[in-house]
Every structure is written in structure tokens, then in C-alpha cells.
Amino acid sequence: MTRGSSTARAVGIVTLVVAGLLGSAYVLGRSLVPDQTPRHSTGATTSADGPYYADQPSAGKPGATPSASASAGPVETGQDGSGRDAGGDNLFGAHATTGTPRLALTFDDGPDPRYTPQVLALLREYDVHATFCVVGENAQNHPDLVQSIVNEGHTLCNHSWHHDVGLGARSADAIRSDLLRTNAAIRAAVPNAPIVWYRQPGGAWTYPVVSVARQLGMTPLHWSVDPSDWDLPGASKITATVVSQAQPGSVVLLHDAGGDRQGTVDALRRILPDLTARFELEALPTDPT
Ligand SMILES: [Zn+2]
């Protein structure tokens, strides 16, 4: 090999390395730059079957993490079994446990006429009260289901107007109008029902979204047990995760809308006998401290 060719080869290798580093930087940059396309900024799409939400960001799914949580650091979803309690670096003070020995079930993204009635029937059967984190547009479309939720003794949580995973990256004014619009849709169905909890879609908390929610009288609500039912792991896996990870004070994240939730409903049928035998279950209170 001549000196000239080895130099050329060295230059080639350096070029490849530099190109690789630039490529990595580009990918990293992409993950940090807010994606303004409607699909990613809201995490939602609409089909003939109703809205489908790309919900909780999932570790190991590149591109699934919304920009808001990328800038605030990764938001773990408790899949490692440890859960994430209030005071975690990324929760900005959002509650992740009940603060009592009691366990709370929470149902997100609804109401949905296919699944919410099934969830309500199972909760009724086991005399369990839960908390429903409703999406504004779904509350507007199904006021009868919002009324059923409240009439049966469950409590409400604001989950944004259109399941906006990137809401926390928007201006305080934009966040405020989104949350107020959602509360207005809920109150159109149940004028006097308290709405004292706010859950940020995707758990993508930011300081502004927590701050605005509190200004509007809503306490930020996270979770500590997440079976990732939105990712359709099947009823058995959802059941196993909830049953094995539940402990006193757990806030369990489940979904009654946003996609095919029959697996969640089927899991709930198995989860309720177990949890009610081991824990006292409660709807999150309407007077959080
Ligand atoms: Zn959600």
C-alpha cells in the first residue's frame, strides 16, 4: 500500500466518522426540536372509529417521546415496577400516589361509547369508585357518558381538549384556553361537578402546564402503576402488571378510550376481584390538599 493510498483511506475513514457523528447529532437534534406536525403535536389521529391517541411516551420507542418531555427529560412510565413518586425530577410536583393507604384507579382519554359503559358496569359490580380523566372533545361528543360517570359517584379529571401531548410546550395562554375549553365541555354535561385534577397527556409535564393547571384550581395528577394498556399488550399482561405492582397508595393508569380498549375492559374484570380483596379503592377526592 502506498503512502498516498493509506492517507486517502485515513481521510475516508475520518470523513465517515465525521459523517456518522453529524448524523447522530442530527438525530439527537430532531428528538429535541418540537415537531409541529398535527399528528405529533397532539398525539392524536381520527378515524371512522373515533379518535385514537398515541398516549404515554414509551422508553425504547424512538420518536414516541413528545417534544415537551424530551426537553424536560424522559418521563418514565413505571414499567420497571418501581413507579415514580411525586417529587421525581420530571413531574413538577404532580401527584403520583393517593397520599393515603387507599388505591385509586384512573381511566384516561374517554369517554367512549364502546368502552366507558363497560368500565362503569364493572366498577358498579364491585362497588368501586374511580377517577376519569376525560378529553374535552370526547366530553362534548358524549355528555351522557360524563353524566353517568358523575352520577355513579366517580370523580373527574381534565385531560386536555384534544389529548395534546405537546401542550406543555405551548404558551401559558394557549394552555389556559385549552384547559378552560375542556372544563367548559365537561360542565356543559355536569354543571356542578368538581374538576379538581388535571392529567397532562403522555405525562409530558412542564412547569407552565403545572402552573396553569394550579392557577385554574386543578391539582396535577400523574400515576405510579402503568401497565401500558394503550399499547395493547393483552388482558393477561395488563392484569399481571397491575396486580403485581399495586401497593397502598398506588394510582393506577388505565384507558377507557383512545383505541381498542377491550383488553383493558377484560383485564379490569380480573383486576377488580384481586384489588378489592387486598386494598381499599377510592375515587381521587374532590378536595385535594
Ligand atoms: Zn391520555
Coordinates of C-alpha atoms and ligand atoms in Angstrom, one line a residue:
M1 CA 0.0 0.0 0.0
T2 CA 1.4 3.4 -0.9
R3 CA 1.6 6.3 1.5
G4 CA -0.8 8.2 -0.7
S5 CA -3.4 5.5 -0.7
S6 CA -3.2 5.0 3.1
T7 CA -3.6 8.7 3.5
A8 CA -6.6 8.7 1.2
R9 CA -8.0 5.8 3.2
A10 CA -7.4 7.6 6.5
V11 CA -9.2 10.7 5.1
G12 CA -12.0 8.5 4.0
I13 CA -12.3 6.9 7.5
V14 CA -12.3 10.3 9.1
T15 CA -14.9 11.5 6.7
L16 CA -17.1 8.5 7.6
V17 CA -16.6 9.1 11.3
V18 CA -17.5 12.8 11.0
A19 CA -20.5 12.0 8.8
G20 CA -21.6 9.4 11.5
L21 CA -21.2 12.0 14.2
L22 CA -23.1 14.6 12.3
G23 CA -25.9 12.0 11.6
S24 CA -26.1 11.3 15.3
A25 CA -26.2 15.0 16.1
Y26 CA -29.0 15.4 13.6
V27 CA -31.0 12.5 15.1
L28 CA -30.4 14.0 18.6
G29 CA -31.4 17.4 17.4
R30 CA -34.5 16.1 15.8
S31 CA -35.5 14.5 19.1
L32 CA -35.1 17.8 20.9
V33 CA -36.8 20.0 18.3
P34 CA -40.6 20.4 18.8
D35 CA -42.4 18.6 16.0
Q36 CA -45.1 20.9 14.8
T37 CA -47.0 18.4 12.6
P38 CA -50.5 18.0 13.9
R39 CA -50.2 14.3 14.5
H40 CA -47.2 14.6 16.8
S41 CA -48.2 17.9 18.4
T42 CA -51.4 16.4 19.6
G43 CA -50.6 12.8 19.7
A44 CA -54.0 12.1 18.2
T45 CA -55.4 11.0 14.9
T46 CA -59.0 10.5 14.0
S47 CA -60.5 7.5 12.2
A48 CA -64.0 6.3 11.5
D49 CA -63.9 4.5 14.8
G50 CA -63.3 7.8 16.7
P51 CA -60.1 9.4 17.9
Y52 CA -57.1 7.3 18.5
Y53 CA -54.5 8.8 20.8
A54 CA -50.8 8.0 20.9
D55 CA -50.6 8.2 24.6
Q56 CA -47.8 7.7 27.0
P57 CA -44.4 8.0 25.7
S58 CA -42.6 4.7 25.9
A59 CA -39.0 4.1 26.5
G60 CA -37.4 2.2 23.7
K61 CA -39.8 3.6 21.1
P62 CA -37.7 6.3 19.3
G63 CA -39.9 9.1 18.2
A64 CA -42.7 8.3 20.6
T65 CA -41.5 10.7 23.2
P66 CA -43.1 14.1 22.7
S67 CA -41.0 17.2 22.5
A68 CA -42.3 18.5 25.8
S69 CA -40.9 15.6 27.7
A70 CA -37.8 15.4 25.7
S71 CA -36.9 18.9 26.8
A72 CA -37.8 18.1 30.4
G73 CA -36.1 14.8 30.4
P74 CA -37.5 11.4 29.8
V75 CA -40.8 10.6 31.5
E76 CA -40.7 7.1 32.8
T77 CA -44.0 5.3 33.0
G78 CA -43.3 3.0 35.8
Q79 CA -42.7 0.0 33.6
D80 CA -39.7 -1.1 35.7
G81 CA -42.0 -1.8 38.6
S82 CA -40.6 1.0 40.8
G83 CA -43.2 3.5 39.9
R84 CA -42.4 7.2 40.1
D85 CA -43.5 9.1 43.0
A86 CA -44.2 12.7 43.4
G87 CA -41.0 14.7 43.7
G88 CA -39.5 13.0 40.7
D89 CA -37.4 15.3 38.6
N90 CA -39.9 15.2 35.7
L91 CA -43.2 15.5 37.4
F92 CA -43.0 19.1 38.6
G93 CA -44.9 18.2 41.7
A94 CA -47.7 16.2 40.1
H95 CA -49.2 13.7 42.4
A96 CA -48.2 10.1 41.6
T97 CA -49.8 8.4 44.6
T98 CA -53.0 8.9 46.6
G99 CA -51.1 10.0 49.7
T100 CA -53.2 7.6 51.7
P101 CA -53.2 3.8 52.1
R102 CA -56.0 3.6 49.5
L103 CA -55.5 2.8 45.9
A104 CA -57.0 4.8 43.0
L105 CA -57.9 3.5 39.6
T106 CA -57.8 6.2 36.8
F107 CA -59.3 5.9 33.4
D108 CA -58.0 8.2 30.6
D109 CA -58.9 9.5 27.2
G110 CA -62.7 9.0 27.3
P111 CA -65.5 8.9 27.4
D112 CA -66.0 6.4 24.7
P113 CA -69.4 4.8 24.0
R114 CA -67.8 1.4 23.3
Y115 CA -65.8 1.0 26.5
T116 CA -66.8 3.6 29.1
P117 CA -70.2 1.9 29.8
Q118 CA -68.4 -1.5 30.2
V119 CA -65.9 0.1 32.7
L120 CA -68.8 1.7 34.6
A121 CA -70.7 -1.6 34.8
L122 CA -67.7 -3.4 36.2
L123 CA -67.0 -0.7 38.7
R124 CA -70.6 -0.8 39.8
E125 CA -70.5 -4.6 40.1
Y126 CA -67.5 -4.3 42.6
D127 CA -68.8 -1.1 44.2
V128 CA -65.6 0.7 43.3
H129 CA -65.4 4.4 42.6
A130 CA -62.7 5.7 40.3
T131 CA -61.4 8.8 38.6
F132 CA -62.0 9.5 34.9
C133 CA -59.5 11.8 33.0
V134 CA -61.7 12.9 30.2
V135 CA -60.7 14.6 26.9
G136 CA -62.7 17.7 26.2
E137 CA -63.8 16.8 22.7
N138 CA -65.0 13.4 23.9
A139 CA -66.9 15.0 26.7
Q140 CA -68.5 17.3 24.2
N141 CA -69.5 14.4 22.0
H142 CA -70.7 12.2 24.8
P143 CA -72.2 14.3 27.6
D144 CA -74.5 11.4 28.6
L145 CA -71.4 9.4 29.5
V146 CA -69.9 12.2 31.5
Q147 CA -73.2 12.4 33.4
S148 CA -73.1 8.6 34.0
I149 CA -69.6 8.9 35.4
V150 CA -70.6 11.6 37.9
N151 CA -74.0 10.1 38.7
E152 CA -72.3 6.8 39.7
G153 CA -70.0 8.5 42.1
H154 CA -66.8 8.7 40.2
T155 CA -64.6 11.9 40.1
L156 CA -63.4 13.9 37.1
C157 CA -60.0 14.9 35.8
N158 CA -59.3 17.3 32.9
H159 CA -57.1 15.6 30.2
S160 CA -56.9 18.5 27.7
W161 CA -59.2 19.3 24.8
H162 CA -57.6 17.1 22.1
H163 CA -55.2 14.9 24.0
D164 CA -52.4 17.4 23.3
V165 CA -49.2 15.6 24.3
G166 CA -47.2 18.8 23.4
L167 CA -49.5 21.2 25.3
G168 CA -46.8 21.8 28.0
A169 CA -44.5 23.4 25.3
R170 CA -47.1 25.9 24.3
S171 CA -47.7 29.4 25.7
A172 CA -49.4 29.8 29.1
D173 CA -52.3 31.5 27.3
A174 CA -52.7 28.5 24.9
I175 CA -52.5 26.1 27.8
R176 CA -55.1 28.1 29.8
S177 CA -57.6 28.3 26.9
D178 CA -57.2 24.5 26.2
L179 CA -57.9 23.6 29.8
L180 CA -60.8 26.0 30.2
R181 CA -62.4 24.8 27.0
T182 CA -62.2 21.3 28.3
N183 CA -63.7 22.2 31.6
A184 CA -66.5 24.1 29.8
A185 CA -67.3 21.0 27.8
I186 CA -67.4 18.9 31.0
R187 CA -69.5 21.4 32.8
A188 CA -72.0 21.6 29.9
A189 CA -72.8 18.0 30.8
V190 CA -72.4 18.2 34.5
P191 CA -72.7 21.8 35.6
N192 CA -71.9 21.4 39.2
A193 CA -69.3 18.6 39.2
P194 CA -66.0 19.5 40.6
I195 CA -63.0 19.2 38.3
V196 CA -60.0 19.5 40.6
W197 CA -57.5 17.2 38.8
Y198 CA -55.5 17.7 35.6
R199 CA -53.5 15.0 33.9
Q200 CA -51.2 16.0 31.2
P201 CA -51.5 13.7 28.2
G202 CA -48.4 11.5 27.9
G203 CA -47.3 12.5 31.3
A204 CA -45.3 15.2 29.5
W205 CA -45.3 17.6 32.3
T206 CA -43.7 21.0 32.1
Y207 CA -43.5 23.9 34.5
P208 CA -46.0 26.0 32.5
V209 CA -48.7 23.3 32.3
V210 CA -48.4 22.5 36.0
S211 CA -48.5 26.2 36.9
V212 CA -51.6 27.0 34.7
A213 CA -53.4 23.9 36.0
R214 CA -52.9 25.0 39.6
Q215 CA -54.0 28.6 38.7
L216 CA -57.2 27.1 37.5
G217 CA -57.7 25.2 40.7
M218 CA -56.6 21.8 39.4
T219 CA -54.0 19.6 41.0
P220 CA -51.6 17.9 38.6
L221 CA -52.1 14.1 38.6
H222 CA -49.6 11.5 37.4
W223 CA -49.6 7.8 38.3
S224 CA -47.5 5.1 39.9
V225 CA -48.7 1.9 38.1
D226 CA -48.7 1.8 34.3
P227 CA -49.5 -1.4 32.5
S228 CA -49.2 0.4 29.2
D229 CA -52.6 -0.8 28.2
W230 CA -52.7 1.9 25.5
D231 CA -50.0 -0.3 23.7
L232 CA -52.4 -3.3 23.6
P233 CA -50.3 -5.8 25.5
G234 CA -53.4 -8.0 26.1
A235 CA -55.7 -8.5 29.1
S236 CA -53.4 -11.1 30.8
K237 CA -50.3 -8.8 30.7
I238 CA -52.3 -5.8 31.8
T239 CA -53.8 -7.8 34.7
A240 CA -50.4 -9.2 35.7
T241 CA -48.7 -5.8 35.8
V242 CA -51.4 -4.1 37.8
V243 CA -51.8 -7.0 40.3
S244 CA -48.1 -7.3 40.8
Q245 CA -47.3 -3.6 41.1
A246 CA -50.2 -2.4 43.1
Q247 CA -49.5 -1.3 46.6
P248 CA -51.1 1.0 49.2
G249 CA -51.3 4.5 47.7
S250 CA -51.0 3.4 44.1
V251 CA -52.5 5.5 41.3
V252 CA -53.2 3.0 38.5
L253 CA -53.3 4.3 34.9
L254 CA -55.8 2.6 32.6
H255 CA -57.6 3.8 29.4
D256 CA -61.3 3.5 28.5
A257 CA -60.8 5.2 25.1
G258 CA -58.2 6.3 22.5
G259 CA -58.1 3.0 20.6
D260 CA -59.2 -0.7 21.1
R261 CA -59.7 -0.9 24.8
Q262 CA -61.4 -4.3 25.0
G263 CA -58.2 -5.7 26.5
T264 CA -58.4 -3.2 29.3
V265 CA -62.0 -4.0 30.0
D266 CA -61.3 -7.7 30.1
A267 CA -58.3 -7.1 32.4
L268 CA -60.4 -4.9 34.7
R269 CA -62.8 -7.9 35.1
R270 CA -59.8 -9.8 36.5
I271 CA -58.1 -7.0 38.3
L272 CA -61.1 -5.8 40.4
P273 CA -61.6 -9.1 42.4
D274 CA -57.9 -9.1 43.3
L275 CA -57.5 -5.4 44.2
T276 CA -60.7 -5.2 46.2
A277 CA -59.6 -8.2 48.3
R278 CA -56.3 -6.5 49.1
F279 CA -56.9 -2.8 49.1
E280 CA -59.4 -0.1 49.8
L281 CA -60.1 1.6 46.5
E282 CA -61.1 5.2 46.2
A283 CA -62.0 7.9 43.7
L284 CA -59.5 10.6 44.0
P285 CA -61.0 13.2 46.3
T286 CA -62.6 16.4 45.0
D287 CA -60.8 18.4 47.8
P288 CA -57.1 17.5 47.2
T289 CA -54.7 19.2 49.5
Ligands
ZN1 ZN -54.2 10.0 27.7

